[in-house]
Short mmCIF file of C-alpha atoms and ligand atoms in Angstrom, two decimals:
data_model
loop_
_atom_site.label_atom_id
_atom_site.label_comp_id
_atom_site.label_asym_id
_atom_site.label_seq_id
_atom_site.Cartn_x
_atom_site.Cartn_y
_atom_site.Cartn_z
CA MET E 1 163.03 -48.75 -6.20
CA GLU E 2 163.47 -45.95 -3.70
CA ILE E 3 161.44 -45.53 -0.50
CA ILE E 4 160.84 -41.93 0.59
CA SER E 5 159.50 -41.34 4.11
CA ASN E 6 157.50 -38.22 5.00
CA PRO E 7 158.16 -36.73 1.56
CA SER E 8 159.10 -33.04 1.39
CA GLN E 9 157.63 -30.78 -1.30
CA VAL E 10 160.78 -31.33 -3.39
CA GLU E 11 160.37 -35.10 -3.09
CA ILE E 12 156.67 -34.82 -3.98
CA LYS E 13 157.67 -32.98 -7.17
CA LYS E 14 160.21 -35.70 -7.89
CA ALA E 15 157.43 -38.31 -7.53
CA ALA E 16 155.17 -36.34 -9.89
CA GLN E 17 158.03 -36.15 -12.39
CA ALA E 18 158.60 -39.91 -12.10
CA LEU E 19 154.91 -40.51 -12.89
CA LYS E 20 155.16 -38.16 -15.88
CA GLU E 21 158.16 -40.14 -17.14
CA GLY E 22 156.14 -43.37 -17.00
CA GLN E 23 157.51 -44.75 -13.72
CA LEU E 24 155.31 -46.30 -11.03
CA VAL E 25 154.89 -44.48 -7.72
CA ALA E 26 153.24 -46.24 -4.78
CA PHE E 27 151.65 -43.64 -2.52
CA PRO E 28 149.55 -43.43 0.65
CA THR E 29 145.85 -42.61 0.60
CA GLU E 30 143.44 -42.38 3.52
CA THR E 31 142.02 -45.81 2.57
CA VAL E 32 144.99 -48.02 1.58
CA TYR E 33 148.29 -47.57 -0.31
CA GLY E 34 147.91 -47.36 -4.09
CA LEU E 35 150.25 -48.23 -6.98
CA GLY E 36 150.18 -45.11 -9.14
CA ALA E 37 150.83 -44.60 -12.86
CA ASP E 38 150.00 -41.99 -15.50
CA ALA E 39 146.44 -42.88 -16.53
CA THR E 40 147.10 -41.80 -20.14
CA ASN E 41 150.33 -43.80 -20.56
CA GLU E 42 149.47 -47.26 -21.86
CA LYS E 43 152.94 -48.66 -21.19
CA ALA E 44 152.99 -47.43 -17.58
CA VAL E 45 149.47 -48.77 -16.99
CA SER E 46 150.39 -52.16 -18.41
CA ARG E 47 153.27 -52.31 -15.91
CA VAL E 48 150.73 -51.78 -13.11
CA TYR E 49 148.94 -54.94 -14.25
CA SER E 50 152.12 -56.98 -14.54
CA VAL E 51 153.61 -55.81 -11.22
CA LYS E 52 150.34 -56.70 -9.44
CA GLY E 53 149.86 -59.91 -11.39
CA ARG E 54 146.37 -58.60 -12.15
CA PRO E 55 144.54 -59.99 -15.18
CA THR E 56 143.99 -57.31 -17.82
CA GLY E 57 140.40 -56.25 -18.27
CA HIS E 58 139.91 -55.35 -14.60
CA PRO E 59 139.27 -51.59 -14.62
CA LEU E 60 141.41 -49.13 -12.66
CA ILE E 61 140.36 -46.10 -10.63
CA VAL E 62 141.58 -42.72 -11.92
CA HIS E 63 142.67 -40.36 -9.12
CA ILE E 64 142.42 -36.60 -9.63
CA SER E 65 143.04 -33.56 -7.39
CA SER E 66 139.85 -31.54 -7.75
CA ILE E 67 136.18 -31.65 -8.79
CA ASN E 68 137.03 -28.97 -11.36
CA ARG E 69 138.83 -31.65 -13.33
CA LEU E 70 136.04 -34.23 -13.19
CA ASP E 71 134.60 -33.43 -16.61
CA LYS E 72 137.95 -34.15 -18.25
CA TRP E 73 137.30 -37.82 -17.43
CA ALA E 74 133.51 -38.19 -17.21
CA VAL E 75 130.48 -37.07 -19.21
CA ASP E 76 126.71 -36.95 -18.56
CA ILE E 77 127.29 -36.80 -14.81
CA PRO E 78 123.96 -37.18 -12.96
CA GLU E 79 122.88 -34.54 -10.47
CA TYR E 80 123.02 -36.99 -7.55
CA ALA E 81 126.64 -37.87 -8.41
CA LEU E 82 127.60 -34.20 -8.21
CA LYS E 83 125.94 -34.00 -4.80
CA LEU E 84 128.00 -36.98 -3.63
CA ALA E 85 131.18 -35.51 -5.12
CA ASN E 86 130.62 -32.16 -3.41
CA GLU E 87 129.86 -33.79 -0.09
CA PHE E 88 132.41 -36.60 0.14
CA TRP E 89 135.40 -35.53 -1.98
CA PRO E 90 138.22 -35.37 -1.15
CA GLY E 91 137.59 -38.67 0.60
CA PRO E 92 137.14 -42.46 0.57
CA MET E 93 134.65 -42.66 -2.30
CA THR E 94 134.92 -43.76 -5.94
CA LEU E 95 132.21 -42.84 -8.45
CA ILE E 96 131.60 -44.93 -11.56
CA LEU E 97 130.60 -42.52 -14.33
CA LYS E 98 130.20 -42.53 -18.10
CA ARG E 99 133.70 -42.07 -19.51
CA SER E 100 135.11 -39.29 -21.69
CA HIS E 101 137.52 -39.99 -24.58
CA LEU E 102 140.41 -39.53 -22.11
CA ALA E 103 139.50 -42.74 -20.25
CA GLN E 104 140.85 -45.29 -22.66
CA ASN E 105 140.19 -49.03 -22.84
CA PHE E 106 143.49 -49.86 -21.10
CA VAL E 107 142.14 -48.05 -18.01
CA THR E 108 138.46 -49.00 -18.14
CA GLY E 109 138.88 -52.63 -19.17
CA GLY E 110 137.06 -51.78 -22.39
CA GLN E 111 133.94 -50.56 -20.58
CA ASP E 112 132.13 -47.36 -21.41
CA ASN E 113 132.51 -46.05 -17.85
CA VAL E 114 135.31 -45.02 -15.53
CA GLY E 115 135.94 -45.00 -11.77
CA ILE E 116 137.08 -41.62 -10.38
CA ARG E 117 138.32 -40.71 -6.91
CA ILE E 118 139.75 -37.63 -5.19
CA PRO E 119 141.75 -38.85 -2.19
CA SER E 120 142.09 -36.66 0.90
CA ASN E 121 145.49 -37.86 2.13
CA LEU E 122 147.77 -34.85 1.83
CA VAL E 123 150.71 -36.67 0.21
CA ALA E 124 148.38 -38.27 -2.36
CA HIS E 125 146.72 -34.93 -3.02
CA GLU E 126 150.02 -33.09 -3.49
CA VAL E 127 151.52 -35.74 -5.79
CA ILE E 128 148.43 -35.74 -8.01
CA LYS E 129 148.32 -31.92 -8.04
CA GLU E 130 152.01 -31.61 -8.96
CA PHE E 131 151.49 -34.27 -11.64
CA GLU E 132 148.67 -32.15 -13.07
CA VAL E 133 150.94 -29.06 -12.95
CA LEU E 134 153.34 -31.02 -15.18
CA GLY E 135 150.50 -31.53 -17.67
CA GLY E 136 149.25 -34.86 -16.34
CA SER E 137 145.51 -35.65 -16.36
CA GLY E 138 145.04 -38.35 -13.75
CA VAL E 139 146.74 -41.16 -11.87
CA VAL E 140 145.50 -44.76 -11.92
CA ALA E 141 146.03 -46.39 -8.55
CA PRO E 142 144.84 -49.86 -7.64
CA SER E 143 145.70 -51.08 -4.15
CA ALA E 144 149.44 -51.80 -4.13
CA ASN E 145 149.22 -55.56 -3.49
CA ARG E 146 149.56 -58.72 -5.57
CA PHE E 147 146.24 -59.63 -7.20
CA GLY E 148 143.86 -61.28 -4.70
CA ALA E 149 145.97 -60.46 -1.62
CA VAL E 150 145.00 -58.04 1.15
CA SER E 151 145.57 -54.34 0.49
CA PRO E 152 148.65 -52.64 1.99
CA THR E 153 148.10 -50.19 4.82
CA SER E 154 151.77 -49.21 5.22
CA ALA E 155 154.79 -48.60 2.99
CA ARG E 156 156.37 -51.72 4.51
CA ASP E 157 153.40 -53.78 3.25
CA VAL E 158 153.95 -52.38 -0.25
CA VAL E 159 157.61 -53.41 -0.14
CA ASP E 160 156.62 -56.90 1.06
CA GLU E 161 154.00 -57.25 -1.68
CA LEU E 162 155.65 -55.64 -4.70
CA GLY E 163 159.27 -54.82 -3.80
CA ASP E 164 160.66 -57.59 -6.00
CA SER E 165 158.69 -56.51 -9.06
CA LEU E 166 159.32 -52.76 -9.00
CA ASP E 167 162.22 -51.34 -11.00
CA PRO E 168 165.05 -49.07 -9.71
CA LEU E 169 163.39 -45.81 -10.80
CA ASP E 170 160.00 -46.59 -9.25
CA LEU E 171 159.19 -44.91 -5.92
CA ILE E 172 157.33 -45.79 -2.74
CA LEU E 173 156.13 -42.84 -0.64
CA ASP E 174 155.79 -43.57 3.07
CA ASP E 175 153.29 -41.57 5.12
CA GLY E 176 152.73 -43.99 7.98
CA PRO E 177 149.73 -46.27 8.50
CA SER E 178 146.55 -45.67 6.48
CA ARG E 179 143.93 -43.71 8.42
CA ILE E 180 140.87 -45.78 7.39
CA GLY E 181 142.48 -49.08 6.37
CA LEU E 182 139.74 -50.31 4.00
CA GLU E 183 139.34 -49.48 0.31
CA SER E 184 137.00 -46.71 -0.87
CA THR E 185 133.24 -47.08 -1.23
CA ILE E 186 132.55 -47.66 -4.94
CA ILE E 187 129.25 -46.20 -6.15
CA ASN E 188 127.78 -46.97 -9.55
CA CYS E 189 126.37 -43.66 -10.85
CA LEU E 190 125.28 -44.91 -14.28
CA GLY E 191 121.58 -45.37 -13.53
CA ALA E 192 118.73 -43.24 -12.22
CA THR E 193 119.79 -43.95 -8.63
CA PRO E 194 123.19 -44.75 -7.10
CA PHE E 195 124.13 -48.32 -6.31
CA ILE E 196 126.95 -49.35 -3.99
CA LEU E 197 129.33 -51.88 -5.58
CA ARG E 198 131.86 -52.02 -2.72
CA PRO E 199 131.01 -50.84 0.80
CA GLY E 200 133.48 -48.56 2.57
CA ALA E 201 133.70 -45.62 4.93
CA ILE E 202 130.98 -43.77 3.00
CA THR E 203 127.96 -45.84 4.00
CA VAL E 204 124.55 -46.47 2.39
CA ASP E 205 122.97 -44.17 5.00
CA MET E 206 125.36 -41.36 4.14
CA VAL E 207 124.68 -41.75 0.41
CA GLU E 208 120.91 -41.81 0.95
CA GLN E 209 121.01 -38.77 3.17
CA VAL E 210 122.95 -36.67 0.67
CA THR E 211 121.11 -37.76 -2.47
CA ALA E 212 117.64 -38.14 -0.92
CA LEU E 213 117.38 -41.31 -3.03
CA ASP E 214 116.67 -44.88 -1.99
CA VAL E 215 119.99 -46.55 -2.70
CA SER E 216 118.78 -50.08 -2.09
CA ASN E 217 116.25 -49.61 -4.88
CA ALA E 218 118.95 -48.92 -7.45
CA ASP E 219 118.91 -50.58 -10.85
CA LYS E 220 120.97 -53.68 -10.23
CA ASN E 221 120.84 -54.56 -13.92
CA ASN E 222 123.42 -51.89 -14.49
CA VAL E 223 126.08 -54.48 -13.78
CA VAL E 224 129.66 -53.39 -14.20
CA LYS E 225 132.85 -55.30 -13.60
CA ALA E 226 134.62 -54.92 -10.29
CA SER E 227 137.31 -57.42 -9.48
CA GLY E 228 136.83 -56.55 -5.82
CA LEU E 229 133.37 -58.03 -6.15
CA MET E 230 134.72 -61.38 -7.26
CA ASP E 231 135.04 -64.31 -4.89
CA SER E 232 138.28 -65.07 -3.09
CA HIS E 233 139.51 -61.55 -2.74
CA TYR E 234 141.30 -59.77 0.08
CA SER E 235 142.70 -63.12 1.18
CA PRO E 236 145.69 -63.80 3.39
CA LYS E 237 147.45 -67.20 3.11
CA ALA E 238 145.78 -68.40 6.31
CA LYS E 239 142.24 -69.79 6.06
CA ILE E 240 139.69 -67.33 7.45
CA ILE E 241 136.92 -68.91 9.53
CA LEU E 242 134.05 -66.73 10.69
CA ASP E 243 132.16 -66.73 13.99
CA GLN E 244 133.48 -70.06 15.31
CA GLN E 245 135.67 -71.01 18.27
CA PRO E 246 139.41 -71.40 17.57
CA LYS E 247 141.56 -74.26 18.89
CA THR E 248 145.00 -74.00 20.48
CA GLY E 249 147.49 -72.37 18.11
CA ASP E 250 144.85 -70.82 15.83
CA GLY E 251 144.76 -67.08 15.18
CA PHE E 252 141.93 -65.01 16.67
CA LEU E 253 140.53 -61.59 15.83
CA ALA E 254 137.55 -59.88 17.50
CA MET E 255 136.49 -56.68 19.24
CA SER E 256 138.30 -56.16 22.54
CA VAL E 257 135.15 -56.91 24.60
CA ILE E 258 135.31 -60.52 23.40
CA PRO E 259 137.82 -62.49 25.49
CA THR E 260 140.60 -64.50 23.84
CA PRO E 261 139.68 -68.22 23.70
CA VAL E 262 142.18 -70.33 25.64
CA GLY E 263 145.27 -71.22 23.59
CA SER E 264 144.46 -69.05 20.58
CA ILE E 265 146.78 -66.33 19.30
CA ARG E 266 145.13 -62.93 19.38
CA LEU E 267 146.00 -60.74 16.36
CA ALA E 268 144.17 -57.54 17.35
CA SER E 269 141.78 -56.16 20.00
CA PRO E 270 140.02 -53.18 18.42
CA THR E 271 137.75 -51.14 20.71
CA THR E 272 135.71 -49.52 17.89
CA VAL E 273 134.73 -50.45 14.31
CA GLU E 274 137.03 -47.68 13.07
CA GLU E 275 139.93 -49.31 14.88
CA TYR E 276 138.82 -52.71 13.57
CA ALA E 277 138.93 -51.41 9.99
CA ARG E 278 142.27 -49.64 10.47
CA GLY E 279 143.94 -52.76 11.86
CA LEU E 280 142.15 -55.50 9.89
CA TYR E 281 144.65 -56.01 7.07
CA SER E 282 147.71 -55.71 9.31
CA ALA E 283 146.16 -58.31 11.65
CA LEU E 284 145.67 -60.71 8.70
CA ARG E 285 149.24 -60.04 7.55
CA LEU E 286 150.49 -60.70 11.07
CA GLY E 287 148.75 -64.07 10.98
CA ASP E 288 150.67 -64.92 7.81
CA LYS E 289 153.96 -63.77 9.33
CA LYS E 290 153.29 -66.11 12.25
CA ASN E 291 152.62 -68.90 9.71
CA LEU E 292 149.16 -69.55 11.14
CA SER E 293 147.09 -71.91 9.02
CA LYS E 294 143.75 -70.66 10.38
CA ILE E 295 142.50 -67.31 11.62
CA PHE E 296 139.15 -67.29 13.46
CA VAL E 297 137.36 -63.98 13.18
CA ILE E 298 134.31 -62.70 15.07
CA LEU E 299 132.55 -60.29 12.69
CA PRO E 300 131.65 -56.80 13.95
CA ASP E 301 128.04 -55.60 13.96
CA GLU E 302 126.73 -54.31 10.66
CA VAL E 303 126.80 -50.62 11.61
CA GLY E 304 128.90 -47.90 9.97
CA LEU E 305 132.24 -49.29 8.82
CA GLY E 306 131.13 -52.68 10.18
CA GLU E 307 129.40 -53.35 6.87
CA ALA E 308 132.62 -52.89 4.88
CA ILE E 309 134.63 -55.00 7.34
CA ARG E 310 132.07 -57.80 7.03
CA ASP E 311 132.13 -57.53 3.23
CA ARG E 312 135.92 -58.00 3.09
CA LEU E 313 135.95 -60.82 5.66
CA LEU E 314 133.09 -62.70 3.97
CA LYS E 315 135.08 -62.56 0.71
CA ALA E 316 138.33 -63.55 2.43
CA ALA E 317 136.58 -66.53 4.03
CA ASP E 318 135.09 -67.79 0.78
O1 TXA V 401 140.50 -47.00 -1.82
C1 TXA V 401 140.68 -47.32 -3.00
O2 TXA V 401 139.78 -47.31 -3.85
C2 TXA V 401 142.11 -47.73 -3.39
C3 TXA V 401 143.00 -46.50 -3.28
C4 TXA V 401 144.43 -46.78 -3.72
O3 TXA V 401 142.46 -45.44 -4.00
N1 TXA V 401 142.12 -48.28 -4.73
C5 TXA V 401 141.59 -49.51 -4.99
O4 TXA V 401 141.75 -49.92 -6.30
O5 TXA V 401 141.06 -50.19 -4.14
P1 TXA V 401 141.62 -51.46 -6.74
O6 TXA V 401 141.91 -51.47 -8.20
O7 TXA V 401 142.45 -52.31 -5.89
O8 TXA V 401 140.12 -51.76 -6.53
C6 TXA V 401 139.19 -51.05 -7.30
C7 TXA V 401 138.02 -51.91 -7.63
C8 TXA V 401 138.38 -53.10 -8.48
O9 TXA V 401 137.65 -54.20 -8.02
C9 TXA V 401 137.93 -52.66 -9.86
O10 TXA V 401 137.55 -53.76 -10.65
C10 TXA V 401 136.77 -51.76 -9.54
O11 TXA V 401 137.15 -51.10 -8.39
N2 TXA V 401 136.57 -50.75 -10.59
C11 TXA V 401 137.43 -49.83 -11.03
N3 TXA V 401 136.92 -49.14 -12.06
C12 TXA V 401 135.69 -49.64 -12.25
C13 TXA V 401 134.66 -49.39 -13.19
N4 TXA V 401 134.76 -48.47 -14.15
N5 TXA V 401 133.53 -50.11 -13.09
C14 TXA V 401 133.40 -51.03 -12.13
N6 TXA V 401 134.33 -51.35 -11.24
C15 TXA V 401 135.46 -50.67 -11.31
MG1 MG V 402 142.62 -53.94 -4.76
#
């Protein structure tokens, strides 16, 4: 595989062409790095599953460049979903909508719905747009990590996770560290009111404000599959232990105002929840690089991005 740093417009077109030819292209987004493939190419999509070691049947998110192209992929879109789309796209939000014929079973895991996202990262946006210029419809992109591991927030992470499994014509686009560092908010838009399946940078408050609906009252019977909702996800090799005191030689992660317990190895000192989110996965990876067996984490407060950080850490600690 080839790694391209700060891709030029010519290199972006080359990446779009590679996608069109059925190759995999890992690319940056504002949330985490994704492993991209042509969402209508069954062979390319099946390589995404095998490279990640992800069990088939877990649905993939389709990434597009513009709201104008939404109805290619989704039908019967509720009014509140359009409000969310207009407000938060391009951005760190995925909407689960009723699928069109274009969203085939090998993308949706056989479900009658599809996850759609319009990322705001410029490189992601340009690659998807150029891919559409070449006649492409959408790009599936799960986080570019082995199944169950923490998501990559740099091109280096992608190489560490998947480098051995990619083939010589696959590409990795490097655009520096991810701006947000946590995966998109996933919102189920299949019922009368939206329901958040995976918290992220778009919070419950933001969704309620834009839709004027009570999100916590959503129809929870509208259960859909989301592997990110399963136990034991987002896990480093080290054991994650929450809100307890570490011993000498253990890893430690907390907001900077909390002092480092004597003898522990501090992995990050974020001053805000945004910084906490941005550095969370690289801190967990650092713990693994240092061969720590335990990482003690003090959870942030449940405000703003704090909710998403807590969600990932609670799953990692399971
Ligand atoms: O921020 C993100 O969303 C990143 C970047 C690359 O866009 N992508 C990402 O994809 O996190 P992935 O596949 O690692 O996580 C998406 C989660 C999975 O747990 C998947 O099962 C769930 O979303 N999902 C995808 N489509 C779905 C659908 N139609 N219904 C329910 N869950 C779905
Ligand atoms: Mg993932």
